[in-house]
Coordinates of C-alpha atoms in Angstrom, one line a residue:
Chain T
M15 CA 137.5 -83.7 78.5
N16 CA 140.1 -85.2 80.9
L17 CA 141.0 -88.6 82.1
A18 CA 140.7 -88.4 85.9
A19 CA 141.8 -92.0 86.4
A20 CA 142.5 -95.1 84.3
V21 CA 143.1 -98.8 84.8
D22 CA 144.7 -100.6 81.8
V23 CA 144.7 -104.3 81.1
T24 CA 148.2 -104.7 82.3
D25 CA 147.3 -103.0 85.7
L26 CA 145.2 -105.9 86.8
G27 CA 147.1 -108.5 88.8
V28 CA 146.7 -112.2 88.6
D29 CA 144.3 -112.8 91.5
V30 CA 141.4 -110.5 90.6
A31 CA 138.9 -112.9 92.0
T32 CA 140.2 -112.3 95.6
E33 CA 140.1 -108.6 95.0
A34 CA 136.5 -108.9 93.6
R35 CA 135.4 -110.7 96.8
R36 CA 136.5 -107.6 98.8
Y37 CA 134.1 -105.4 96.8
A38 CA 131.2 -107.8 96.6
G39 CA 129.1 -109.4 99.2
R40 CA 128.3 -113.1 98.9
K41 CA 125.0 -112.4 97.1
V42 CA 126.8 -110.4 94.4
F43 CA 130.0 -112.6 94.2
R44 CA 127.9 -115.7 93.3
L45 CA 126.7 -113.9 90.2
L46 CA 130.2 -112.9 89.1
E47 CA 131.5 -115.4 86.6
R48 CA 135.1 -115.3 85.2
M49 CA 134.0 -113.0 82.4
S50 CA 132.5 -110.4 84.7
I51 CA 135.2 -110.3 87.4
P52 CA 137.9 -108.2 85.6
P53 CA 135.5 -105.4 84.6
F54 CA 134.0 -105.5 88.1
V55 CA 137.4 -105.0 89.7
V56 CA 138.4 -102.3 87.2
A57 CA 135.2 -100.3 87.9
H58 CA 135.7 -100.5 91.7
R59 CA 139.3 -99.3 91.5
L60 CA 138.2 -96.4 89.4
V61 CA 135.3 -95.5 91.7
R62 CA 137.7 -95.3 94.5
A63 CA 139.6 -92.6 92.6
V64 CA 136.7 -90.2 92.5
E65 CA 135.0 -88.2 95.2
G66 CA 132.5 -90.4 97.1
N67 CA 129.7 -87.9 96.9
I68 CA 129.5 -88.0 93.1
V69 CA 129.3 -91.8 92.7
P70 CA 125.5 -92.0 92.8
D71 CA 125.3 -89.5 89.9
L72 CA 128.1 -90.7 87.6
A73 CA 127.4 -92.2 84.2
L74 CA 128.4 -95.9 83.7
V75 CA 129.0 -97.3 80.2
V76 CA 130.3 -100.8 79.7
V77 CA 131.4 -102.1 76.3
S78 CA 132.1 -105.7 75.3
G79 CA 132.1 -107.8 72.2
W80 CA 131.1 -110.8 74.2
E81 CA 127.6 -112.3 73.8
P82 CA 126.4 -115.5 75.4
G83 CA 125.5 -118.6 73.5
V84 CA 123.9 -122.0 74.4
P85 CA 126.0 -124.0 76.8
D86 CA 127.8 -126.9 75.3
D87 CA 127.0 -129.2 78.3
L88 CA 123.4 -129.5 77.1
G89 CA 124.7 -132.0 74.5
R90 CA 122.9 -132.9 71.3
H91 CA 119.6 -134.7 71.0
A92 CA 117.5 -136.2 68.2
D93 CA 114.5 -134.0 67.3
D94 CA 111.5 -136.2 68.2
T95 CA 109.1 -134.9 70.8
E96 CA 110.2 -137.2 73.6
S97 CA 113.8 -136.2 73.2
R98 CA 112.8 -132.5 73.1
M99 CA 111.0 -132.9 76.4
H100 CA 114.1 -134.5 77.9
L101 CA 116.2 -131.6 76.5
I102 CA 113.9 -129.0 78.1
A103 CA 114.1 -130.7 81.4
K104 CA 117.9 -130.9 81.2
M105 CA 118.1 -127.2 80.2
Q106 CA 116.1 -126.2 83.2
E107 CA 118.2 -128.4 85.5
L108 CA 121.5 -127.1 84.2
I109 CA 120.7 -123.5 83.5
T110 CA 119.5 -122.3 86.9
P111 CA 118.2 -118.7 87.3
T112 CA 121.6 -117.8 88.8
R113 CA 123.5 -119.3 85.9
W114 CA 121.3 -117.6 83.4
L115 CA 121.5 -114.2 85.1
S116 CA 125.3 -114.4 85.4
G117 CA 125.5 -115.1 81.7
L118 CA 123.8 -111.9 80.6
P119 CA 126.1 -109.4 78.9
N120 CA 125.0 -106.6 81.2
N121 CA 125.7 -108.6 84.3
A122 CA 129.0 -106.9 85.1
L123 CA 127.4 -103.4 84.7
C124 CA 124.6 -104.4 87.0
Q125 CA 126.8 -105.8 89.7
I126 CA 129.0 -102.7 89.5
A127 CA 126.0 -100.5 90.0
I128 CA 124.6 -102.5 92.8
T129 CA 127.9 -102.5 94.8
T130 CA 128.9 -98.9 94.1
G131 CA 125.4 -97.4 94.4
S132 CA 125.7 -95.8 91.0
L133 CA 122.2 -94.6 90.0
G134 CA 123.0 -92.4 87.0
P135 CA 122.7 -93.0 83.2
N136 CA 124.0 -96.4 82.3
M137 CA 124.3 -98.6 79.2
H138 CA 125.9 -101.8 78.1
L139 CA 127.0 -101.6 74.5
V140 CA 127.8 -104.7 72.5
G141 CA 130.6 -104.4 70.0
G142 CA 134.3 -103.6 69.5
G143 CA 136.3 -100.5 68.9
A144 CA 133.5 -98.7 67.1
A145 CA 131.3 -99.2 70.1
V146 CA 134.0 -97.8 72.4
A147 CA 134.2 -94.6 70.2
E148 CA 130.4 -94.2 70.5
A149 CA 130.6 -94.9 74.3
L150 CA 133.2 -92.1 74.7
G151 CA 131.1 -89.8 72.6
L152 CA 128.0 -90.5 74.7
A153 CA 129.9 -90.0 77.9
S154 CA 131.5 -86.8 76.7
D155 CA 128.1 -85.5 75.6
M156 CA 126.6 -86.0 79.0
L157 CA 129.5 -84.3 80.7
H158 CA 129.5 -81.4 78.3
R159 CA 125.8 -80.8 78.9
G160 CA 126.3 -81.1 82.7
S161 CA 124.0 -84.1 83.0
V162 CA 126.6 -86.0 85.1
P163 CA 129.7 -85.0 87.1
A164 CA 131.8 -87.8 85.8
A165 CA 131.6 -90.8 83.5
L166 CA 133.0 -94.3 84.0
V167 CA 133.7 -96.2 80.8
V168 CA 134.8 -99.9 81.1
A169 CA 135.5 -102.3 78.3
F170 CA 136.1 -106.1 78.5
D171 CA 136.5 -109.0 76.1
S172 CA 137.0 -112.7 76.3
E173 CA 140.5 -113.9 76.0
E174 CA 139.4 -116.3 73.3
P175 CA 137.3 -115.1 70.4
R176 CA 133.8 -116.4 70.0
V177 CA 133.7 -118.0 73.4
R178 CA 130.1 -118.0 74.6
G179 CA 130.0 -119.2 78.2
P180 CA 130.6 -116.7 81.0
N181 CA 132.7 -119.1 83.0
E182 CA 134.8 -120.8 80.4
V183 CA 137.7 -118.3 80.1
D184 CA 138.8 -115.1 81.8
S185 CA 138.3 -111.7 80.3
S186 CA 140.6 -108.7 79.9
A187 CA 139.3 -105.4 81.1
A188 CA 140.3 -101.7 81.1
G189 CA 138.5 -98.6 82.2
I190 CA 138.6 -94.8 82.5
V191 CA 136.9 -92.0 84.5
I192 CA 136.2 -88.9 82.4
V193 CA 135.6 -85.5 83.8
S194 CA 134.8 -82.3 82.0
D195 CA 137.7 -80.4 83.7
G196 CA 140.4 -80.8 86.2
A197 CA 143.7 -82.5 86.4
G198 CA 144.5 -85.4 84.1
A199 CA 145.4 -86.1 80.6
A200 CA 143.2 -84.9 77.8
L201 CA 140.9 -87.4 76.3
N202 CA 141.2 -88.0 72.6
I203 CA 138.2 -89.8 71.2
P204 CA 139.3 -92.0 68.3
A205 CA 137.6 -91.9 65.0
V206 CA 135.3 -94.9 64.5
G207 CA 137.2 -96.0 61.4
A208 CA 140.5 -96.0 63.3
V209 CA 139.4 -98.5 65.9
R210 CA 136.6 -100.4 64.1
D211 CA 138.6 -103.6 63.8
L212 CA 139.8 -103.7 67.4
R213 CA 138.2 -105.5 70.3
A214 CA 136.6 -103.1 72.7
V215 CA 139.2 -103.6 75.4
D216 CA 142.0 -103.0 73.0
A217 CA 140.4 -99.8 71.7
L218 CA 140.1 -98.5 75.2
S219 CA 143.6 -99.5 76.0
L220 CA 144.7 -97.5 73.0
V221 CA 142.9 -94.5 74.3
I222 CA 144.6 -94.9 77.7
G223 CA 148.0 -95.3 76.1
D224 CA 147.4 -92.2 73.9
A225 CA 146.5 -90.1 76.9
C226 CA 149.5 -91.2 78.9
R227 CA 151.8 -90.4 76.0
S228 CA 150.3 -86.9 75.5
E229 CA 150.7 -86.2 79.2
Q230 CA 154.4 -86.9 79.1
Chain Z
M16 CA 111.8 -84.9 66.0
V17 CA 110.2 -88.3 65.4
T18 CA 109.7 -88.4 61.6
G19 CA 109.1 -92.1 60.9
L20 CA 107.4 -95.1 62.6
G21 CA 107.5 -98.8 61.9
A22 CA 106.3 -101.9 63.7
V23 CA 105.9 -105.7 63.5
T24 CA 103.9 -107.1 66.4
P25 CA 101.6 -109.9 67.4
C26 CA 98.8 -107.5 66.5
G27 CA 99.9 -107.3 62.9
I28 CA 102.5 -106.2 60.4
G29 CA 102.6 -102.5 60.5
V30 CA 101.8 -99.6 62.8
A31 CA 98.2 -99.2 61.6
P32 CA 97.0 -102.8 62.5
T33 CA 99.0 -102.6 65.7
W34 CA 97.5 -99.3 66.8
D35 CA 94.1 -100.4 65.8
A36 CA 94.3 -103.6 67.9
I37 CA 95.6 -101.7 70.9
V38 CA 93.2 -98.8 70.9
N39 CA 90.3 -101.2 70.4
G40 CA 91.6 -103.6 73.1
R41 CA 91.8 -106.6 70.9
S42 CA 94.5 -108.9 72.2
P43 CA 96.2 -111.3 69.8
I44 CA 97.7 -113.4 72.6
D45 CA 97.0 -117.1 72.0
R46 CA 98.3 -120.5 73.1
L47 CA 101.9 -121.2 72.0
K48 CA 101.9 -123.6 69.1
R49 CA 105.4 -123.1 67.8
F50 CA 107.0 -125.9 69.8
A51 CA 106.0 -128.5 72.3
V52 CA 106.0 -127.4 76.0
P53 CA 105.7 -129.6 79.1
S54 CA 102.3 -129.8 80.7
G55 CA 101.8 -127.1 83.3
S56 CA 104.1 -124.7 81.5
T57 CA 103.2 -121.1 80.6
L58 CA 101.1 -121.2 77.5
P59 CA 100.0 -117.8 76.3
A60 CA 102.4 -116.0 73.9
G61 CA 102.3 -113.2 71.4
V62 CA 103.5 -114.5 68.1
V63 CA 103.8 -112.4 64.9
P64 CA 101.1 -113.5 62.4
G65 CA 102.3 -115.9 59.8
F66 CA 104.9 -117.5 62.1
E67 CA 102.6 -119.4 64.5
R68 CA 103.4 -122.9 63.6
E69 CA 107.1 -123.0 62.9
L70 CA 110.4 -121.9 64.3
P71 CA 112.7 -121.4 61.3
P72 CA 116.4 -122.1 61.5
S73 CA 117.1 -118.6 60.2
S74 CA 116.7 -115.4 62.2
L75 CA 113.2 -114.3 62.9
A76 CA 114.5 -111.1 64.6
L77 CA 116.2 -110.0 61.4
R78 CA 113.1 -110.5 59.4
F79 CA 111.0 -108.5 61.9
A80 CA 113.7 -105.8 62.0
E81 CA 113.8 -105.4 58.2
V82 CA 110.1 -105.0 57.9
A83 CA 109.9 -102.5 60.7
L84 CA 112.8 -100.5 59.3
D85 CA 111.4 -100.4 55.8
E86 CA 108.0 -99.1 57.1
A87 CA 109.7 -96.4 59.2
F88 CA 111.8 -95.3 56.2
A89 CA 108.7 -95.1 54.0
D90 CA 106.9 -93.2 56.7
A91 CA 109.7 -90.8 57.1
G92 CA 109.9 -90.3 53.3
L93 CA 113.6 -91.2 53.3
A94 CA 115.1 -91.8 49.9
N95 CA 118.0 -94.1 48.9
D96 CA 120.4 -91.2 48.9
D97 CA 119.4 -89.7 52.2
C98 CA 122.2 -89.8 54.8
I99 CA 121.6 -91.9 57.9
D100 CA 124.2 -91.1 60.5
L101 CA 123.6 -93.7 63.1
V102 CA 121.5 -96.9 63.7
V103 CA 121.0 -97.9 67.3
V104 CA 119.6 -101.3 67.9
G105 CA 118.3 -102.9 71.1
H106 CA 118.4 -106.7 70.9
H107 CA 119.0 -109.8 73.1
G108 CA 120.4 -112.1 70.5
E109 CA 118.5 -115.0 69.1
R110 CA 119.2 -118.7 70.1
R111 CA 117.8 -122.1 69.6
A112 CA 117.9 -125.3 71.7
P113 CA 120.6 -127.7 70.5
I114 CA 118.4 -129.9 68.3
H115 CA 120.4 -132.1 66.0
G116 CA 121.5 -130.2 62.9
M117 CA 120.2 -126.7 63.9
P118 CA 122.5 -123.8 64.8
T119 CA 122.2 -122.7 68.4
V120 CA 123.2 -119.0 68.0
V121 CA 121.0 -117.7 65.1
S122 CA 121.8 -114.1 65.6
T123 CA 123.9 -111.9 67.9
A124 CA 123.1 -108.3 68.8
S125 CA 126.2 -107.1 67.0
D126 CA 125.5 -109.2 63.8
L127 CA 121.9 -107.9 63.7
C128 CA 123.0 -104.4 64.2
E129 CA 125.5 -104.6 61.3
N130 CA 122.8 -106.1 59.1
V131 CA 120.4 -103.3 60.0
R132 CA 123.1 -100.6 59.5
H133 CA 123.8 -102.0 56.1
R134 CA 120.2 -102.1 55.1
A135 CA 119.7 -98.5 56.3
R136 CA 122.9 -97.4 54.6
A137 CA 123.9 -95.8 57.8
T138 CA 127.4 -94.6 58.6
R139 CA 127.6 -96.0 62.1
G140 CA 125.9 -98.6 64.1
L141 CA 125.5 -99.2 67.9
A142 CA 124.0 -102.3 69.6
I143 CA 122.7 -102.0 73.2
F144 CA 122.0 -104.8 75.6
G145 CA 119.6 -103.4 78.2
A146 CA 117.1 -106.2 78.7
C147 CA 113.5 -105.0 78.6
A148 CA 114.7 -101.4 78.6
A149 CA 116.9 -101.8 75.5
G150 CA 114.4 -100.2 73.1
G151 CA 114.1 -97.1 75.4
L152 CA 117.9 -97.0 75.8
A153 CA 118.3 -97.1 72.0
I154 CA 116.1 -94.0 71.7
G155 CA 117.9 -92.3 74.5
A156 CA 121.2 -92.9 72.8
G157 CA 119.8 -91.6 69.5
V158 CA 118.5 -88.4 71.2
E159 CA 121.8 -87.9 72.9
A160 CA 123.7 -88.1 69.5
I161 CA 121.3 -85.6 67.9
K162 CA 121.4 -83.1 70.8
S163 CA 125.2 -83.1 70.8
S164 CA 125.3 -82.7 67.0
R165 CA 127.1 -86.1 66.5
A166 CA 124.2 -87.1 64.2
D167 CA 121.4 -85.5 62.3
V168 CA 119.4 -88.6 61.5
V169 CA 119.3 -91.6 63.8
V170 CA 117.3 -94.8 63.3
C171 CA 116.4 -96.5 66.6
L172 CA 115.2 -100.1 66.4
G173 CA 114.2 -102.5 69.1
V174 CA 113.7 -106.1 68.2
D175 CA 113.4 -109.5 69.9
A176 CA 112.4 -113.0 68.9
M177 CA 112.6 -114.8 72.2
L178 CA 109.7 -117.2 71.6
N179 CA 112.2 -119.8 70.8
D180 CA 112.8 -123.2 72.4
F181 CA 115.8 -122.0 74.4
D182 CA 115.0 -118.5 75.8
Y183 CA 111.4 -119.3 76.4
F184 CA 112.2 -122.0 78.8
Q185 CA 114.8 -119.8 80.6
F186 CA 112.1 -117.2 81.3
A187 CA 109.8 -119.9 82.4
H188 CA 112.4 -121.1 84.9
L189 CA 112.6 -117.6 86.4
Y190 CA 108.9 -117.9 87.2
A191 CA 108.4 -114.5 85.7
M192 CA 105.7 -115.4 83.1
S193 CA 102.0 -115.8 83.7
T194 CA 100.7 -119.3 84.5
R195 CA 97.2 -118.2 85.4
D196 CA 94.4 -120.5 84.4
C197 CA 92.5 -118.3 82.0
E198 CA 92.0 -117.5 78.3
P199 CA 95.4 -116.7 76.8
S200 CA 94.1 -113.2 75.8
E201 CA 93.3 -112.5 79.4
A202 CA 96.7 -113.5 80.9
S203 CA 98.3 -110.1 80.7
C204 CA 96.5 -108.0 83.2
P205 CA 98.7 -105.2 84.4
F206 CA 97.9 -103.5 87.7
D207 CA 95.1 -106.0 88.4
V208 CA 95.3 -107.9 91.7
R209 CA 95.2 -111.2 89.8
R210 CA 98.4 -110.5 87.8
D211 CA 101.1 -113.2 88.1
G212 CA 103.6 -112.5 85.4
F213 CA 104.2 -111.2 81.9
V214 CA 103.2 -112.8 78.6
L215 CA 106.2 -113.2 76.3
S216 CA 105.8 -111.7 72.8
E217 CA 108.0 -111.0 69.8
G218 CA 108.4 -108.3 67.2
A219 CA 110.2 -105.1 66.2
A220 CA 109.5 -101.4 66.3
C221 CA 111.5 -98.7 64.6
V222 CA 111.5 -94.9 65.0
V223 CA 113.4 -92.4 62.8
L224 CA 114.7 -89.4 64.8
E225 CA 116.0 -86.2 63.2
A226 CA 117.4 -82.9 64.2
A227 CA 114.7 -80.3 63.7
D228 CA 116.7 -78.4 61.1
A229 CA 117.7 -81.6 59.2
A230 CA 114.0 -82.6 59.0
A231 CA 113.1 -79.1 57.8
R232 CA 115.8 -79.1 55.1
R233 CA 114.3 -82.2 53.4
N234 CA 110.7 -81.1 54.1
A235 CA 110.0 -84.1 56.3
R236 CA 106.7 -84.4 58.1
P237 CA 107.5 -84.7 61.9
R238 CA 105.1 -86.9 63.8
A239 CA 106.0 -85.8 67.3
A240 CA 108.8 -84.1 69.3
L241 CA 111.0 -85.9 71.8
H242 CA 111.5 -83.4 74.5
G243 CA 113.1 -85.3 77.3
V244 CA 115.1 -88.5 78.1
G245 CA 115.8 -89.9 81.6
I246 CA 118.0 -92.9 82.2
S247 CA 118.9 -94.3 85.6
Q248 CA 120.0 -97.4 87.5
S249 CA 118.0 -99.0 90.3
A250 CA 121.3 -100.5 91.7
Y251 CA 119.2 -103.0 93.7
D252 CA 118.9 -106.4 92.1
M253 CA 119.1 -108.2 88.7
I254 CA 115.4 -109.0 88.7
A255 CA 113.5 -107.6 91.6
S256 CA 112.2 -104.1 91.5
P257 CA 113.6 -101.7 94.2
P258 CA 111.1 -101.5 97.1
D259 CA 111.6 -97.7 97.3
A260 CA 111.0 -97.2 93.6
L261 CA 113.8 -94.6 93.5
G262 CA 115.5 -95.8 90.4
P263 CA 112.4 -95.7 88.2
A264 CA 111.3 -92.4 89.8
R265 CA 114.7 -90.9 89.1
A266 CA 114.4 -91.8 85.4
M267 CA 111.0 -90.2 85.1
A268 CA 112.0 -87.1 87.1
V269 CA 115.1 -86.6 84.9
A270 CA 113.0 -87.0 81.7
V271 CA 110.5 -84.3 82.9
A272 CA 113.4 -82.0 83.9
D273 CA 115.2 -82.6 80.6
A274 CA 112.0 -81.7 78.8
R275 CA 111.9 -78.4 80.8
L276 CA 108.4 -79.3 82.0
N277 CA 106.6 -79.7 85.3
P278 CA 105.1 -83.1 86.1
D279 CA 101.6 -81.8 85.8
D280 CA 102.2 -81.0 82.1
I281 CA 102.2 -84.7 81.4
G282 CA 98.7 -85.9 80.5
Y283 CA 99.4 -89.6 79.7
V284 CA 101.9 -92.2 80.8
N285 CA 102.5 -95.4 78.7
A286 CA 103.6 -97.6 81.6
H287 CA 106.1 -100.3 81.5
G288 CA 103.3 -102.3 83.1
T289 CA 104.5 -105.9 82.6
S290 CA 101.8 -107.5 84.7
T291 CA 104.3 -108.8 87.2
R292 CA 103.5 -108.3 90.9
D293 CA 106.8 -106.5 91.4
N294 CA 107.0 -104.1 88.5
D295 CA 103.4 -102.8 88.5
W296 CA 103.5 -102.0 92.2
C297 CA 106.9 -100.4 92.0
E298 CA 106.0 -98.3 88.9
T299 CA 102.8 -97.1 90.6
L300 CA 104.9 -95.9 93.6
A301 CA 107.5 -94.3 91.3
I302 CA 104.8 -92.4 89.5
R303 CA 103.3 -91.1 92.8
R304 CA 106.8 -90.0 93.9
V305 CA 107.4 -88.0 90.8
F306 CA 103.9 -86.6 90.1
G307 CA 102.6 -86.1 93.6
N308 CA 99.0 -84.9 93.6
A309 CA 99.1 -84.6 89.8
A310 CA 99.2 -88.4 89.7
D311 CA 95.5 -88.6 90.5
R312 CA 94.8 -86.7 87.2
L313 CA 97.1 -88.8 85.1
L314 CA 96.0 -91.3 82.5
V315 CA 98.2 -94.3 82.9
S316 CA 97.9 -97.4 80.8
S317 CA 99.9 -100.5 79.9
T318 CA 99.6 -101.6 76.3
K319 CA 101.3 -104.8 77.2
S320 CA 97.9 -105.8 78.3
V321 CA 97.1 -106.2 74.6
T322 CA 100.5 -106.9 73.0
G323 CA 102.3 -108.8 75.7
H324 CA 105.9 -108.0 76.4
L325 CA 108.1 -107.6 73.3
M326 CA 111.3 -107.4 75.5
A327 CA 113.9 -105.3 73.7
A328 CA 111.3 -104.1 71.2
A329 CA 108.9 -102.9 74.0
G330 CA 110.5 -99.5 74.5
T331 CA 110.5 -98.6 70.8
L332 CA 107.0 -100.0 70.2
E333 CA 105.6 -98.1 73.2
L334 CA 107.1 -94.8 71.8
V335 CA 105.4 -95.6 68.5
I336 CA 102.1 -96.1 70.5
T337 CA 102.6 -93.0 72.5
V338 CA 103.2 -90.9 69.4
R339 CA 99.9 -92.3 67.9
A340 CA 98.1 -91.5 71.2
L341 CA 99.3 -87.9 71.0
E342 CA 98.3 -87.6 67.3
Q343 CA 94.8 -88.8 68.0
C344 CA 94.4 -87.5 71.6
V345 CA 93.4 -91.0 72.7
A346 CA 94.8 -92.8 75.7
P347 CA 94.8 -96.5 74.9
P348 CA 93.3 -98.9 77.4
T349 CA 94.7 -101.3 80.0
I350 CA 92.6 -104.3 79.1
N351 CA 91.8 -107.3 81.4
Y352 CA 91.5 -104.8 84.3
V353 CA 88.8 -106.5 86.4
E354 CA 89.9 -106.6 90.0
P355 CA 91.8 -103.5 91.1
D356 CA 94.9 -103.9 93.4
P357 CA 94.7 -101.6 96.3
H358 CA 98.4 -101.1 96.1
C359 CA 98.1 -99.9 92.5
D360 CA 95.8 -97.0 92.8
L361 CA 96.2 -94.8 89.8
Y362 CA 93.7 -94.4 86.9
Y363 CA 94.8 -97.1 84.4
V364 CA 92.3 -96.3 81.6
P365 CA 90.4 -99.5 82.3
N366 CA 89.4 -101.6 79.4
E367 CA 88.3 -98.9 77.0
A368 CA 90.4 -96.2 75.3
R369 CA 89.7 -92.6 76.4
Q370 CA 89.5 -89.6 74.2
H371 CA 91.4 -86.8 76.0
P372 CA 93.3 -83.6 75.0
L373 CA 96.9 -84.6 75.2
R374 CA 99.9 -82.3 74.9
Y375 CA 102.7 -84.2 76.5
A376 CA 103.1 -87.9 77.3
M377 CA 105.6 -90.2 78.9
S378 CA 106.7 -93.7 78.0
N379 CA 108.5 -95.9 80.5
S380 CA 110.7 -99.0 80.1
F381 CA 112.4 -100.8 82.9
G382 CA 114.7 -103.8 82.5
F383 CA 116.4 -106.7 84.2
G384 CA 119.6 -105.5 85.7
G385 CA 118.0 -102.3 87.0
H386 CA 118.0 -100.3 83.7
N387 CA 115.3 -97.6 83.7
T388 CA 114.4 -95.3 80.9
S389 CA 111.7 -92.6 80.5
L390 CA 110.9 -90.6 77.4
V391 CA 108.8 -87.4 77.3
V392 CA 107.1 -86.8 73.9
G393 CA 105.1 -83.8 72.8
R394 CA 102.3 -83.4 70.3
L395 CA 103.0 -81.2 67.4
T396 CA 100.4 -78.5 67.0
K397 CA 99.7 -77.5 63.4

């Protein structure tokens, strides 16, 4: 397997939001919170590196250790029935459908698919380096069996550990396009044990760095 | 090969009571009593028996997962020293409203996956977030690992406990759940013109998948053969089904091709059939696109008419049900089917199960975010 293209964490500039606006219409951009913007931009840069006619069929796998929590701005309430009813009303006022949807872990993957027209096999994996190793294994399997012409694997993580809200902090993101043959550095899938303790984005960044070094 | 099955559902603890309720059309859906809801809110819900009255501070999802896992292991005849290569879990996470003194994040998908991996003594674990398609995606990932020889034995588990005082109200706010004025057990009516949304349920289902030679080596008793997997993206909207149904149709077509079958080899489809206006119409169109004239001879049913929608557990549960359907050559019914929708014009096994020779069946799961999965399962002939 070869890396046809890669975008590492350090390749993203400062103003990724402006770049994201270019790829997303208004309907999509309003669903892109700070957490989803970097992986969205990484994916779009990578899609532009492949032949346009294979985009609908490529596999899309996104990996992240980030999972949403309950927003802090709900506050804390006593547990009598009246207070609970007030809390429910406040939840529904604050957490609009748009806010709830944009906070789903698979939001970035879905907006990538919607804006690129990628219809192929797709999964959002939750986890760190071990999940990245599994993602690369899955992608390679599909390529090896000829199920897809290429596979896009993107990883992103919150800049601060255990942050739950999708709009509280930025994320870091990296991504690669894998093909079964052609030009590009050879892909080395790391052993699960070697990357288990890494964040997903750091594990994928390691894979990119390893490929670049082997190509030199 | 499918060698083990396990389930915890509103119908009961175990595959046997679940299948019995489904095939006999006995819905366990009742009014939600677990926490107070504002007047006018959605009321019907599918609660696992024994947990009707309380929402514990600890994880319900983990409890469900452990019971389903243990049953699947026992069914597969797996011993303590049998090697499990991979556990794949579909789960949304489990939260609570910020009531004073209670934790708000009770379980994350990665935490639950790690707990299940540890209990299964598996070498590796993988957590998938795929909304209502997560269970089907978990099975798809498991099949992929076995086909490529990255694993011999994979445990696939879907579990969700979203009938909590946070997630429940988020779904209500999407206006995706049924608010129809009727008996709770009648609220889920897939493909019926009166349908107005899904009934939220909870539970877990587990399947053990093994490479054929691995199962033979330990003299396992396979229950069914998983012949094909199709996974696609609708790439249309986070919630709405695509009006052309191409995404779901693509998943089904890929699954049939992966199984090296023709569409008319499929005798029964366990539909995603959520009882929403959008999904049921779209799925009908997708089935017609894939099966063509053969669609008129298909038996199609939604067992969510009995169980409600178990979210991430739906895909794994419906594979369990499809395996049972193949074993017994019985297509389970779509209950509450009273007023046909002219836009949903397939044969939905209305209200009573139907005995029918079945060789191959399909199980569909479609999720928020455009995820589509379709599985083709075959009956094992003795």
